[in-house]
Amino acid sequence: MKSIAALQAVVTATPFDGEPSNAELDAIECEMPLILAEVDLLDAEIKTLDRPATGLDERRIRRARNRVLAERRDLTNRVGAMLTDGAA
């Protein structure tokens, strides 16, 4: 019977420790306002799944969508500013 174990050397030199790097943590920190805005939008949409949307629900969803769009715009502007500051 042949063994099915890998015959090649390990591809990665260092084992994965399962922890995010500092750069990944910084990226998450930078994106956190957008993440929270998307969670709020999801919460507003979930509330209307089992019943018809009222006028208040529609306003809540519209505000949440606008907040997501604003946070995406702000994140894009922050990243763009960081890239141009580093290149200058």
PDB file of C-alpha atoms in Angstrom:
ATOM      1  CA  MET A   1       0.000   0.000   0.000  1.00  0.00           C
ATOM      2  CA  LYS A   2       1.323   3.421  -0.948  1.00  0.00           C
ATOM      3  CA  SER A   3       1.473   6.243   1.552  1.00  0.00           C
ATOM      4  CA  ILE A   4      -0.475   9.376   0.663  1.00  0.00           C
ATOM      5  CA  ALA A   5       1.731  11.662   2.740  1.00  0.00           C
ATOM      6  CA  ALA A   6       3.257  14.687   1.042  1.00  0.00           C
ATOM      7  CA  LEU A   7       6.563  13.930  -0.614  1.00  0.00           C
ATOM      8  CA  GLN A   8       7.619  17.551  -1.085  1.00  0.00           C
ATOM      9  CA  ALA A   9       9.124  19.916   1.425  1.00  0.00           C
ATOM     10  CA  VAL A  10       6.903  22.338   3.267  1.00  0.00           C
ATOM     11  CA  VAL A  11       6.101  25.357   1.097  1.00  0.00           C
ATOM     12  CA  THR A  12       6.008  27.981   3.837  1.00  0.00           C
ATOM     13  CA  ALA A  13       9.132  28.631   5.835  1.00  0.00           C
ATOM     14  CA  THR A  14       7.303  29.771   8.973  1.00  0.00           C
ATOM     15  CA  PRO A  15       4.233  28.073  10.365  1.00  0.00           C
ATOM     16  CA  PHE A  16       0.992  30.031  10.500  1.00  0.00           C
ATOM     17  CA  ASP A  17       0.324  31.034  14.099  1.00  0.00           C
ATOM     18  CA  GLY A  18      -3.322  31.991  13.516  1.00  0.00           C
ATOM     19  CA  GLU A  19      -2.923  35.568  14.712  1.00  0.00           C
ATOM     20  CA  PRO A  20      -3.423  38.596  12.463  1.00  0.00           C
ATOM     21  CA  SER A  21      -0.412  40.735  11.738  1.00  0.00           C
ATOM     22  CA  ASN A  22      -0.153  44.338  12.846  1.00  0.00           C
ATOM     23  CA  ALA A  23      -0.876  45.496   9.293  1.00  0.00           C
ATOM     24  CA  GLU A  24      -4.058  43.419   9.206  1.00  0.00           C
ATOM     25  CA  LEU A  25      -5.163  44.801  12.562  1.00  0.00           C
ATOM     26  CA  ASP A  26      -4.534  48.351  11.334  1.00  0.00           C
ATOM     27  CA  ALA A  27      -6.608  47.673   8.209  1.00  0.00           C
ATOM     28  CA  ILE A  28      -9.478  46.349  10.338  1.00  0.00           C
ATOM     29  CA  GLU A  29      -9.237  49.401  12.592  1.00  0.00           C
ATOM     30  CA  CYS A  30      -9.381  51.684   9.558  1.00  0.00           C
ATOM     31  CA  GLU A  31     -12.438  49.862   8.154  1.00  0.00           C
ATOM     32  CA  MET A  32     -14.320  49.577  11.474  1.00  0.00           C
ATOM     33  CA  PRO A  33     -16.704  52.548  10.872  1.00  0.00           C
ATOM     34  CA  LEU A  34     -17.767  50.980   7.562  1.00  0.00           C
ATOM     35  CA  ILE A  35     -18.189  47.571   9.179  1.00  0.00           C
ATOM     36  CA  LEU A  36     -20.401  49.039  11.907  1.00  0.00           C
ATOM     37  CA  ALA A  37     -22.479  50.952   9.342  1.00  0.00           C
ATOM     38  CA  GLU A  38     -23.006  47.749   7.349  1.00  0.00           C
ATOM     39  CA  VAL A  39     -24.076  45.918  10.529  1.00  0.00           C
ATOM     40  CA  ASP A  40     -26.629  48.660  11.234  1.00  0.00           C
ATOM     41  CA  LEU A  41     -27.980  48.331   7.693  1.00  0.00           C
ATOM     42  CA  LEU A  42     -28.240  44.580   8.074  1.00  0.00           C
ATOM     43  CA  ASP A  43     -30.075  44.987  11.395  1.00  0.00           C
ATOM     44  CA  ALA A  44     -32.551  47.398   9.814  1.00  0.00           C
ATOM     45  CA  GLU A  45     -33.175  44.990   6.926  1.00  0.00           C
ATOM     46  CA  ILE A  46     -33.572  41.984   9.235  1.00  0.00           C
ATOM     47  CA  LYS A  47     -36.292  43.772  11.209  1.00  0.00           C
ATOM     48  CA  THR A  48     -38.452  43.879   8.078  1.00  0.00           C
ATOM     49  CA  LEU A  49     -38.100  40.217   7.114  1.00  0.00           C
ATOM     50  CA  ASP A  50     -41.074  38.871   9.055  1.00  0.00           C
ATOM     51  CA  ARG A  51     -43.471  41.806   8.669  1.00  0.00           C
ATOM     52  CA  PRO A  52     -44.284  44.517   6.164  1.00  0.00           C
ATOM     53  CA  ALA A  53     -42.016  47.545   6.301  1.00  0.00           C
ATOM     54  CA  THR A  54     -43.546  50.598   7.913  1.00  0.00           C
ATOM     55  CA  GLY A  55     -42.649  54.168   7.099  1.00  0.00           C
ATOM     56  CA  LEU A  56     -40.286  54.186  10.064  1.00  0.00           C
ATOM     57  CA  ASP A  57     -38.581  51.026   8.809  1.00  0.00           C
ATOM     58  CA  GLU A  58     -38.129  52.520   5.357  1.00  0.00           C
ATOM     59  CA  ARG A  59     -36.547  55.652   6.829  1.00  0.00           C
ATOM     60  CA  ARG A  60     -34.291  53.548   9.061  1.00  0.00           C
ATOM     61  CA  ILE A  61     -33.102  51.495   6.071  1.00  0.00           C
ATOM     62  CA  ARG A  62     -32.612  54.624   3.935  1.00  0.00           C
ATOM     63  CA  ARG A  63     -30.545  56.297   6.676  1.00  0.00           C
ATOM     64  CA  ALA A  64     -28.495  53.140   7.173  1.00  0.00           C
ATOM     65  CA  ARG A  65     -27.810  52.900   3.406  1.00  0.00           C
ATOM     66  CA  ASN A  66     -26.782  56.551   3.319  1.00  0.00           C
ATOM     67  CA  ARG A  67     -24.464  55.992   6.275  1.00  0.00           C
ATOM     68  CA  VAL A  68     -22.856  52.996   4.518  1.00  0.00           C
ATOM     69  CA  LEU A  69     -22.310  55.085   1.395  1.00  0.00           C
ATOM     70  CA  ALA A  70     -20.830  57.931   3.445  1.00  0.00           C
ATOM     71  CA  GLU A  71     -18.487  55.577   5.288  1.00  0.00           C
ATOM     72  CA  ARG A  72     -17.372  53.994   2.010  1.00  0.00           C
ATOM     73  CA  ARG A  73     -16.661  57.462   0.630  1.00  0.00           C
ATOM     74  CA  ASP A  74     -14.731  58.450   3.762  1.00  0.00           C
ATOM     75  CA  LEU A  75     -12.738  55.212   3.743  1.00  0.00           C
ATOM     76  CA  THR A  76     -11.863  55.678   0.082  1.00  0.00           C
ATOM     77  CA  ASN A  77     -10.755  59.241   0.752  1.00  0.00           C
ATOM     78  CA  ARG A  78      -8.644  58.182   3.760  1.00  0.00           C
ATOM     79  CA  VAL A  79      -6.936  55.408   1.800  1.00  0.00           C
ATOM     80  CA  GLY A  80      -6.387  57.726  -1.166  1.00  0.00           C
ATOM     81  CA  ALA A  81      -4.866  60.354   1.102  1.00  0.00           C
ATOM     82  CA  MET A  82      -2.595  57.768   2.724  1.00  0.00           C
ATOM     83  CA  LEU A  83      -1.414  56.569  -0.684  1.00  0.00           C
ATOM     84  CA  THR A  84      -0.731  60.053  -2.031  1.00  0.00           C
ATOM     85  CA  ASP A  85       0.998  61.154   1.194  1.00  0.00           C
ATOM     86  CA  GLY A  86       3.299  58.151   1.038  1.00  0.00           C
ATOM     87  CA  ALA A  87       4.101  58.701  -2.643  1.00  0.00           C
ATOM     88  CA  ALA A  88       4.850  62.394  -2.346  1.00  0.00           C
TER      89      ALA A  88
END
